[in-house]
PDB file of C-alpha atoms and ligand atoms in Angstrom:
ATOM      1  CA  MET A   9     -11.215 -24.281 -56.493  1.00 93.00           C
ATOM      2  CA  GLU A  10     -14.535 -25.860 -55.597  1.00 93.00           C
ATOM      3  CA  LYS A  11     -16.324 -23.872 -58.321  1.00 94.00           C
ATOM      4  CA  LYS A  12     -13.844 -25.024 -60.994  1.00 94.00           C
ATOM      5  CA  LEU A  13     -13.630 -28.696 -60.032  1.00 95.00           C
ATOM      6  CA  ARG A  14     -15.994 -29.787 -62.797  1.00 95.00           C
ATOM      7  CA  LYS A  15     -13.550 -28.515 -65.420  1.00 96.00           C
ATOM      8  CA  TYR A  16     -10.963 -31.110 -64.356  1.00 96.00           C
ATOM      9  CA  THR A  17     -10.772 -34.875 -64.469  1.00 97.00           C
ATOM     10  CA  PRO A  18      -9.093 -36.859 -61.700  1.00 97.00           C
ATOM     11  CA  SER A  19      -5.776 -38.335 -62.809  1.00 97.00           C
ATOM     12  CA  LYS A  20      -2.824 -39.938 -61.089  1.00 96.00           C
ATOM     13  CA  TYR A  21      -0.650 -37.310 -62.828  1.00 96.00           C
ATOM     14  CA  PHE A  22      -2.551 -34.343 -61.417  1.00 96.00           C
ATOM     15  CA  THR A  23      -2.616 -33.011 -57.856  1.00 96.00           C
ATOM     16  CA  PHE A  24      -4.354 -30.065 -56.286  1.00 97.00           C
ATOM     17  CA  SER A  25      -1.750 -28.577 -53.960  1.00 96.00           C
ATOM     18  CA  VAL A  26      -3.704 -26.405 -51.548  1.00 97.00           C
ATOM     19  CA  HIS A  27      -1.980 -23.634 -49.664  1.00 95.00           C
ATOM     20  CA  MET A  28      -2.745 -24.052 -45.949  1.00 96.00           C
ATOM     21  CA  ASP A  29      -0.727 -22.135 -43.369  1.00 94.00           C
ATOM     22  CA  GLY A  30      -2.152 -23.804 -40.275  1.00 95.00           C
ATOM     23  CA  LEU A  31      -5.415 -24.253 -38.427  1.00 97.00           C
ATOM     24  CA  LYS A  32      -8.192 -21.689 -38.786  1.00 96.00           C
ATOM     25  CA  THR A  33      -6.708 -18.905 -36.635  1.00 95.00           C
ATOM     26  CA  GLU A  34      -3.189 -19.207 -38.029  1.00 93.00           C
ATOM     27  CA  HIS A  35      -4.256 -19.668 -41.649  1.00 94.00           C
ATOM     28  CA  ASP A  36      -6.740 -16.785 -41.759  1.00 94.00           C
ATOM     29  CA  LEU A  37      -4.174 -14.534 -40.087  1.00 91.00           C
ATOM     30  CA  ALA A  38      -1.440 -15.561 -42.543  1.00 88.00           C
ATOM     31  CA  VAL A  39      -3.597 -14.807 -45.590  1.00 89.00           C
ATOM     32  CA  CYS A  40      -5.168 -11.685 -43.991  1.00 91.00           C
ATOM     33  CA  ARG A  41      -8.739 -12.858 -44.572  1.00 94.00           C
ATOM     34  CA  ASP A  42     -11.287 -14.360 -42.178  1.00 96.00           C
ATOM     35  CA  GLY A  43     -13.077 -17.485 -43.322  1.00 96.00           C
ATOM     36  CA  VAL A  44     -10.554 -18.650 -45.936  1.00 96.00           C
ATOM     37  CA  TYR A  45      -9.594 -21.734 -43.912  1.00 97.00           C
ATOM     38  CA  GLU A  46     -13.158 -23.035 -44.038  1.00 97.00           C
ATOM     39  CA  VAL A  47     -13.444 -22.304 -47.764  1.00 97.00           C
ATOM     40  CA  ALA A  48     -10.242 -24.279 -48.362  1.00 97.00           C
ATOM     41  CA  ILE A  49     -11.390 -27.196 -46.199  1.00 98.00           C
ATOM     42  CA  LYS A  50     -14.667 -27.393 -48.120  1.00 97.00           C
ATOM     43  CA  ALA A  51     -12.811 -27.346 -51.436  1.00 97.00           C
ATOM     44  CA  ILE A  52     -10.455 -30.117 -50.278  1.00 98.00           C
ATOM     45  CA  GLN A  53     -13.392 -32.242 -49.158  1.00 98.00           C
ATOM     46  CA  ALA A  54     -15.163 -31.699 -52.489  1.00 98.00           C
ATOM     47  CA  ALA A  55     -12.030 -32.583 -54.476  1.00 98.00           C
ATOM     48  CA  LEU A  56     -11.391 -35.734 -52.446  1.00 98.00           C
ATOM     49  CA  LYS A  57     -15.015 -36.768 -52.880  1.00 97.00           C
ATOM     50  CA  ARG A  58     -14.654 -36.500 -56.648  1.00 97.00           C
ATOM     51  CA  GLY A  59     -11.550 -38.673 -56.591  1.00 97.00           C
ATOM     52  CA  PHE A  60      -8.805 -36.047 -57.017  1.00 98.00           C
ATOM     53  CA  ARG A  61      -5.389 -36.293 -55.474  1.00 98.00           C
ATOM     54  CA  VAL A  62      -4.970 -33.466 -52.936  1.00 98.00           C
ATOM     55  CA  THR A  63      -1.870 -32.334 -51.071  1.00 98.00           C
ATOM     56  CA  THR A  64      -1.202 -29.256 -48.943  1.00 98.00           C
ATOM     57  CA  ASN A  65       1.670 -26.801 -48.900  1.00 96.00           C
ATOM     58  CA  THR A  66       2.474 -24.839 -45.776  1.00 96.00           C
ATOM     59  CA  THR A  67       4.851 -21.972 -45.125  1.00 92.00           C
ATOM     60  CA  LEU A  68       5.858 -21.468 -41.510  1.00 92.00           C
ATOM     61  CA  PHE A  69       6.986 -18.165 -40.093  1.00 86.00           C
ATOM     62  CA  ASP A  70       8.725 -17.043 -36.937  1.00 84.00           C
ATOM     63  CA  ASP A  71       5.494 -16.843 -34.966  1.00 87.00           C
ATOM     64  CA  ALA A  72       4.524 -20.512 -35.585  1.00 92.00           C
ATOM     65  CA  GLU A  73       3.575 -22.453 -32.450  1.00 95.00           C
ATOM     66  CA  PRO A  74       4.962 -26.025 -32.698  1.00 97.00           C
ATOM     67  CA  GLU A  75       2.018 -27.618 -30.869  1.00 97.00           C
ATOM     68  CA  GLN A  76      -0.487 -25.837 -33.117  1.00 97.00           C
ATOM     69  CA  VAL A  77       1.426 -26.948 -36.215  1.00 97.00           C
ATOM     70  CA  ARG A  78       1.364 -30.543 -34.985  1.00 97.00           C
ATOM     71  CA  LYS A  79      -2.405 -30.280 -34.476  1.00 97.00           C
ATOM     72  CA  PHE A  80      -2.683 -28.880 -37.989  1.00 98.00           C
ATOM     73  CA  PHE A  81      -0.822 -31.938 -39.368  1.00 98.00           C
ATOM     74  CA  ASP A  82      -3.284 -34.177 -37.494  1.00 97.00           C
ATOM     75  CA  ALA A  83      -6.224 -32.239 -38.960  1.00 97.00           C
ATOM     76  CA  MET A  84      -4.914 -32.551 -42.540  1.00 98.00           C
ATOM     77  CA  MET A  85      -4.352 -36.276 -42.154  1.00 97.00           C
ATOM     78  CA  GLU A  86      -7.832 -36.702 -40.724  1.00 97.00           C
ATOM     79  CA  LEU A  87      -9.201 -34.779 -43.689  1.00 97.00           C
ATOM     80  CA  GLY A  88      -7.619 -37.357 -45.996  1.00 97.00           C
ATOM     81  CA  VAL A  89      -4.994 -35.371 -47.920  1.00 97.00           C
ATOM     82  CA  GLU A  90      -2.352 -37.480 -49.604  1.00 97.00           C
ATOM     83  CA  GLY A  91       0.665 -35.659 -48.212  1.00 97.00           C
ATOM     84  CA  MET A  92       1.847 -32.375 -46.716  1.00 97.00           C
ATOM     85  CA  MET A  93       4.652 -30.134 -47.862  1.00 96.00           C
ATOM     86  CA  ILE A  94       6.217 -27.704 -45.386  1.00 95.00           C
ATOM     87  CA  SER A  95       8.764 -24.978 -45.828  1.00 92.00           C
ATOM     88  CA  PRO A  96      10.166 -22.071 -43.808  1.00 91.00           C
ATOM     89  CA  GLY A  97       9.203 -18.531 -44.764  1.00 83.00           C
ATOM     90  CA  TYR A  98      12.059 -16.964 -46.637  1.00 77.00           C
ATOM     91  CA  SER A  99      13.490 -13.592 -45.706  1.00 67.00           C
ATOM     92  CA  TYR A 100      13.517 -11.994 -49.139  1.00 62.00           C
ATOM     93  CA  ALA A 101      14.461  -8.388 -49.200  1.00 59.00           C
ATOM     94  CA  LYS A 102      11.301  -7.039 -50.848  1.00 55.00           C
ATOM     95  CA  ALA A 103       8.836  -8.546 -48.405  1.00 60.00           C
ATOM     96  CA  PRO A 104       7.029  -5.936 -46.300  1.00 58.00           C
ATOM     97  CA  ASP A 105       6.897  -8.022 -43.094  1.00 63.00           C
ATOM     98  CA  GLN A 106      10.600  -8.742 -42.523  1.00 64.00           C
ATOM     99  CA  LYS A 107      10.315  -9.370 -38.797  1.00 67.00           C
ATOM    100  CA  ASN A 108       8.403 -12.658 -39.143  1.00 66.00           C
ATOM    101  CA  PHE A 109      10.671 -14.298 -41.694  1.00 70.00           C
ATOM    102  CA  LEU A 110      12.893 -17.023 -40.317  1.00 76.00           C
ATOM    103  CA  LYS A 111      16.629 -16.840 -39.835  1.00 83.00           C
ATOM    104  CA  ARG A 112      18.539 -20.100 -40.279  1.00 87.00           C
ATOM    105  CA  ASN A 113      19.142 -20.934 -36.618  1.00 89.00           C
ATOM    106  CA  ARG A 114      15.543 -20.141 -35.737  1.00 90.00           C
ATOM    107  CA  THR A 115      14.366 -22.334 -38.640  1.00 92.00           C
ATOM    108  CA  THR A 116      16.234 -25.401 -37.395  1.00 95.00           C
ATOM    109  CA  GLU A 117      15.074 -24.794 -33.831  1.00 95.00           C
ATOM    110  CA  LEU A 118      11.432 -24.401 -34.871  1.00 95.00           C
ATOM    111  CA  PHE A 119      11.357 -27.408 -37.196  1.00 96.00           C
ATOM    112  CA  SER A 120      13.106 -29.585 -34.614  1.00 96.00           C
ATOM    113  CA  ARG A 121      10.329 -28.819 -32.170  1.00 96.00           C
ATOM    114  CA  ILE A 122       7.610 -29.405 -34.762  1.00 96.00           C
ATOM    115  CA  LEU A 123       9.001 -32.644 -36.191  1.00 95.00           C
ATOM    116  CA  HIS A 124      10.440 -34.184 -33.051  1.00 92.00           C
ATOM    117  CA  ARG A 125       8.808 -37.589 -32.519  1.00 90.00           C
ATOM    118  CA  PRO A 126       6.422 -37.241 -35.457  1.00 91.00           C
ATOM    119  CA  ARG A 127       3.041 -38.872 -35.050  1.00 91.00           C
ATOM    120  CA  LYS A 128       2.694 -42.174 -36.828  1.00 88.00           C
ATOM    121  CA  GLY A 129       0.048 -41.173 -39.361  1.00 91.00           C
ATOM    122  CA  TRP A 130       1.730 -38.008 -40.709  1.00 95.00           C
ATOM    123  CA  ARG A 131       2.561 -38.228 -44.413  1.00 95.00           C
ATOM    124  CA  PHE A 132       4.862 -35.653 -45.937  1.00 95.00           C
ATOM    125  CA  ASN A 133       5.067 -35.045 -49.618  1.00 92.00           C
ATOM    126  CA  GLN A 134       8.811 -34.459 -49.476  1.00 91.00           C
ATOM    127  CA  SER A 135      12.115 -36.155 -48.903  1.00 92.00           C
ATOM    128  CA  PRO A 136      12.912 -37.288 -45.324  1.00 92.00           C
ATOM    129  CA  LEU A 137      16.369 -35.770 -45.761  1.00 94.00           C
ATOM    130  CA  PHE A 138      14.883 -32.370 -46.503  1.00 95.00           C
ATOM    131  CA  LEU A 139      13.057 -32.625 -43.173  1.00 95.00           C
ATOM    132  CA  ASP A 140      16.391 -33.531 -41.530  1.00 94.00           C
ATOM    133  CA  PHE A 141      17.895 -30.473 -43.205  1.00 95.00           C
ATOM    134  CA  LEU A 142      15.137 -28.269 -41.769  1.00 95.00           C
ATOM    135  CA  MET A 143      15.908 -29.700 -38.318  1.00 95.00           C
ATOM    136  CA  GLY A 144      19.606 -28.892 -38.727  1.00 95.00           C
ATOM    137  CA  LYS A 145      20.671 -32.562 -38.733  1.00 93.00           C
ATOM    138  CA  VAL A 146      22.337 -32.373 -42.110  1.00 93.00           C
ATOM    139  CA  ASP A 147      23.580 -29.471 -44.195  1.00 95.00           C
ATOM    140  CA  TYR A 148      23.186 -28.941 -47.924  1.00 95.00           C
ATOM    141  CA  GLN A 149      24.069 -26.397 -50.527  1.00 96.00           C
ATOM    142  CA  CYS A 150      21.218 -25.104 -52.690  1.00 97.00           C
ATOM    143  CA  THR A 151      20.340 -26.688 -56.036  1.00 96.00           C
ATOM    144  CA  PRO A 152      18.467 -23.751 -57.569  1.00 94.00           C
ATOM    145  CA  TRP A 153      17.898 -25.491 -60.925  1.00 94.00           C
ATOM    146  CA  GLY A 154      16.289 -28.481 -59.207  1.00 93.00           C
ATOM    147  CA  ASN A 155      12.790 -27.026 -59.163  1.00 91.00           C
ATOM    148  CA  PRO A 156      12.578 -24.381 -61.886  1.00 93.00           C
ATOM    149  CA  THR A 157       9.661 -21.981 -62.259  1.00 93.00           C
ATOM    150  CA  TYR A 158       7.985 -21.194 -65.552  1.00 94.00           C
ATOM    151  CA  ASN A 159       5.329 -18.495 -65.746  1.00 93.00           C
ATOM    152  CA  ILE A 160       3.919 -16.054 -68.269  1.00 95.00           C
ATOM    153  CA  PHE A 161       7.205 -14.102 -68.309  1.00 95.00           C
ATOM    154  CA  GLY A 162       9.355 -17.170 -69.022  1.00 97.00           C
ATOM    155  CA  TRP A 163      11.797 -19.210 -66.898  1.00 97.00           C
ATOM    156  CA  GLN A 164      12.567 -17.329 -63.703  1.00 95.00           C
ATOM    157  CA  LYS A 165      16.247 -16.890 -62.788  1.00 94.00           C
ATOM    158  CA  PRO A 166      17.622 -18.445 -60.665  1.00 95.00           C
ATOM    159  CA  CYS A 167      14.604 -19.686 -58.665  1.00 93.00           C
ATOM    160  CA  TYR A 168      11.057 -18.620 -57.948  1.00 87.00           C
ATOM    161  CA  LEU A 169      12.111 -16.590 -54.894  1.00 88.00           C
ATOM    162  CA  LEU A 170      14.679 -14.325 -56.498  1.00 89.00           C
ATOM    163  CA  GLN A 171      13.802 -12.072 -59.357  1.00 83.00           C
ATOM    164  CA  GLU A 172      16.956 -11.841 -61.394  1.00 91.00           C
ATOM    165  CA  GLY A 173      15.251 -11.840 -64.744  1.00 92.00           C
ATOM    166  CA  TYR A 174      13.747 -14.442 -67.060  1.00 96.00           C
ATOM    167  CA  ALA A 175      15.028 -16.758 -69.770  1.00 96.00           C
ATOM    168  CA  SER A 176      12.815 -17.459 -72.733  1.00 97.00           C
ATOM    169  CA  THR A 177      13.810 -21.122 -73.050  1.00 97.00           C
ATOM    170  CA  PHE A 178      14.800 -23.829 -70.605  1.00 96.00           C
ATOM    171  CA  ARG A 179      18.138 -24.237 -72.417  1.00 97.00           C
ATOM    172  CA  GLU A 180      18.848 -20.533 -71.988  1.00 97.00           C
ATOM    173  CA  LEU A 181      17.948 -20.761 -68.285  1.00 97.00           C
ATOM    174  CA  LEU A 182      20.362 -23.638 -67.735  1.00 96.00           C
ATOM    175  CA  GLU A 183      23.203 -22.325 -69.855  1.00 96.00           C
ATOM    176  CA  ASP A 184      23.126 -18.599 -69.131  1.00 94.00           C
ATOM    177  CA  THR A 185      22.432 -18.502 -65.390  1.00 95.00           C
ATOM    178  CA  LYS A 186      25.516 -18.173 -63.199  1.00 94.00           C
ATOM    179  CA  TRP A 187      24.413 -20.929 -60.820  1.00 96.00           C
ATOM    180  CA  GLU A 188      27.651 -20.792 -58.840  1.00 95.00           C
ATOM    181  CA  ASN A 189      26.627 -17.324 -57.603  1.00 95.00           C
ATOM    182  CA  TYR A 190      23.577 -18.647 -55.720  1.00 95.00           C
ATOM    183  CA  GLY A 191      23.063 -20.593 -52.528  1.00 94.00           C
ATOM    184  CA  HIS A 192      24.017 -20.268 -48.891  1.00 92.00           C
ATOM    185  CA  GLY A 193      27.142 -18.128 -48.453  1.00 92.00           C
ATOM    186  CA  ARG A 194      27.233 -17.197 -52.132  1.00 94.00           C
ATOM    187  CA  HIS A 195      24.641 -14.466 -52.407  1.00 92.00           C
ATOM    188  CA  GLU A 196      23.389 -12.041 -49.768  1.00 89.00           C
ATOM    189  CA  LYS A 197      19.741 -12.751 -50.647  1.00 89.00           C
ATOM    190  CA  CYS A 198      20.314 -16.483 -50.108  1.00 92.00           C
ATOM    191  CA  ALA A 199      21.726 -16.053 -46.592  1.00 89.00           C
ATOM    192  CA  ASP A 200      18.739 -17.350 -44.594  1.00 89.00           C
ATOM    193  CA  CYS A 201      16.998 -19.384 -47.258  1.00 92.00           C
ATOM    194  CA  MET A 202      16.224 -23.045 -46.482  1.00 94.00           C
ATOM    195  CA  VAL A 203      13.301 -23.262 -48.845  1.00 92.00           C
ATOM    196  CA  HIS A 204      12.175 -26.475 -50.539  1.00 91.00           C
ATOM    197  CA  CYS A 205      12.604 -25.166 -54.092  1.00 91.00           C
ATOM    198  CA  GLY A 206      16.385 -25.051 -53.640  1.00 94.00           C
ATOM    199  CA  TYR A 207      17.129 -27.601 -50.938  1.00 95.00           C
ATOM    200  CA  GLU A 208      14.640 -30.394 -51.554  1.00 95.00           C
ATOM    201  CA  ALA A 209      16.497 -31.229 -54.760  1.00 95.00           C
ATOM    202  CA  SER A 210      19.784 -31.329 -52.826  1.00 96.00           C
ATOM    203  CA  ALA A 211      18.240 -33.764 -50.333  1.00 95.00           C
ATOM    204  CA  VAL A 212      16.958 -36.013 -53.127  1.00 95.00           C
ATOM    205  CA  ASP A 213      20.348 -35.880 -54.812  1.00 95.00           C
ATOM    206  CA  ASP A 214      22.004 -36.929 -51.553  1.00 94.00           C
ATOM    207  CA  THR A 215      19.585 -39.869 -51.273  1.00 93.00           C
ATOM    208  CA  PHE A 216      20.456 -41.242 -54.674  1.00 91.00           C
ATOM    209  CA  SER A 217      24.096 -40.291 -55.044  1.00 91.00           C
ATOM    210  CA  SER A 218      25.604 -41.554 -51.796  1.00 87.00           C
ATOM    211  CA  TRP A 219      25.252 -44.661 -49.630  1.00 89.00           C
ATOM    212  CA  ARG A 220      25.251 -42.419 -46.579  1.00 87.00           C
ATOM    213  CA  GLY A 221      22.304 -40.423 -47.912  1.00 85.00           C
ATOM    214  CA  PHE A 222      20.460 -43.539 -49.048  1.00 87.00           C
ATOM    215  CA  SER A 223      20.842 -45.334 -45.731  1.00 87.00           C
ATOM    216  CA  ARG A 224      19.842 -42.197 -43.840  1.00 84.00           C
ATOM    217  CA  THR A 225      16.698 -41.952 -45.990  1.00 86.00           C
ATOM    218  CA  VAL A 226      15.828 -45.604 -45.366  1.00 85.00           C
ATOM    219  CA  LYS A 227      16.248 -45.123 -41.613  1.00 84.00           C
ATOM    220  CA  ALA A 228      14.201 -41.910 -41.603  1.00 80.00           C
ATOM    221  CA  THR A 229      11.452 -43.598 -43.624  1.00 79.00           C
ATOM    222  CA  LEU A 230      11.280 -46.770 -41.558  1.00 76.00           C
ATOM    223  CA  ALA A 231      11.686 -45.176 -38.153  1.00 70.00           C
ATOM    224  CA  PRO A 232      10.806 -41.475 -38.335  1.00 66.00           C
ATOM    225  CA  SER A 233      10.093 -41.339 -34.608  1.00 56.00           C
ATOM    226  CA  VAL A 234      13.758 -41.849 -33.704  1.00 52.00           C
ATOM    227  CA  ARG A 235      14.963 -38.921 -35.726  1.00 54.00           C
TER     228      ARG A 235
HETATM  229  S1  SF4 B 346      19.282 -20.281 -51.620  1.00 89.88           S
HETATM  230 FE1  SF4 B 346      18.608 -21.179 -53.579  1.00 89.88          FE
HETATM  231  S2  SF4 B 346      16.362 -21.347 -53.440  1.00 89.88           S
HETATM  232 FE2  SF4 B 346      17.039 -19.925 -51.844  1.00 89.88          FE
HETATM  233  S3  SF4 B 346      16.886 -17.896 -52.752  1.00 89.88           S
HETATM  234 FE3  SF4 B 346      18.989 -18.600 -53.090  1.00 89.88          FE
HETATM  235  S4  SF4 B 346      18.975 -19.591 -55.089  1.00 89.88           S
HETATM  236 FE4  SF4 B 346      16.829 -19.388 -54.452  1.00 89.88          FE
END
């Protein structure tokens, strides 16, 4: 990233979203390579210095230590990133390391411990209701079309986690995917998923389509520490 920075121009429409899975020990372990944390930190510092918007995205697995994750949030804020995105690791069937993927009850327990009494300066790049969902304070059904993935093969069905084929156009993706077959309790591969790409959209929808969701969002935004 640092090497390629000169090819880009800072813009309010463009964000570098840097994958960071924790502090040095946790991150290097998660990506199976020593030294990557420091490379990423240097790249973030260089991007911020040149005026780019920078956010982080973090996947947490079963072995995450809440106090270490909280220290990681502090470190990212101190670094000056604009916001942090967090999500639980998803137990997809093809992954080689099944034992560290989170089950639903373990996800809500872990995120409750991490996000309980959040420190004042933490900024998350996601809906407060999605964080409530991760803590088990509210339940949602998945909105798999809310955050579609497009790559060199086309539009991935139904979401970036499941590989159920590709549609060549966005219209085809929307019209030909059997959306009602996906989500918690609807598909065996969705059983433990609480991932942002499906549930963040549901949280945002709740915010803007119900007074209950809207007032909950206002409360969570104004007084996150009393969650
Ligand atoms: S629950 Fe939604 S986001 Fe998760 S795997 Fe299923 S369709 Fe994809």
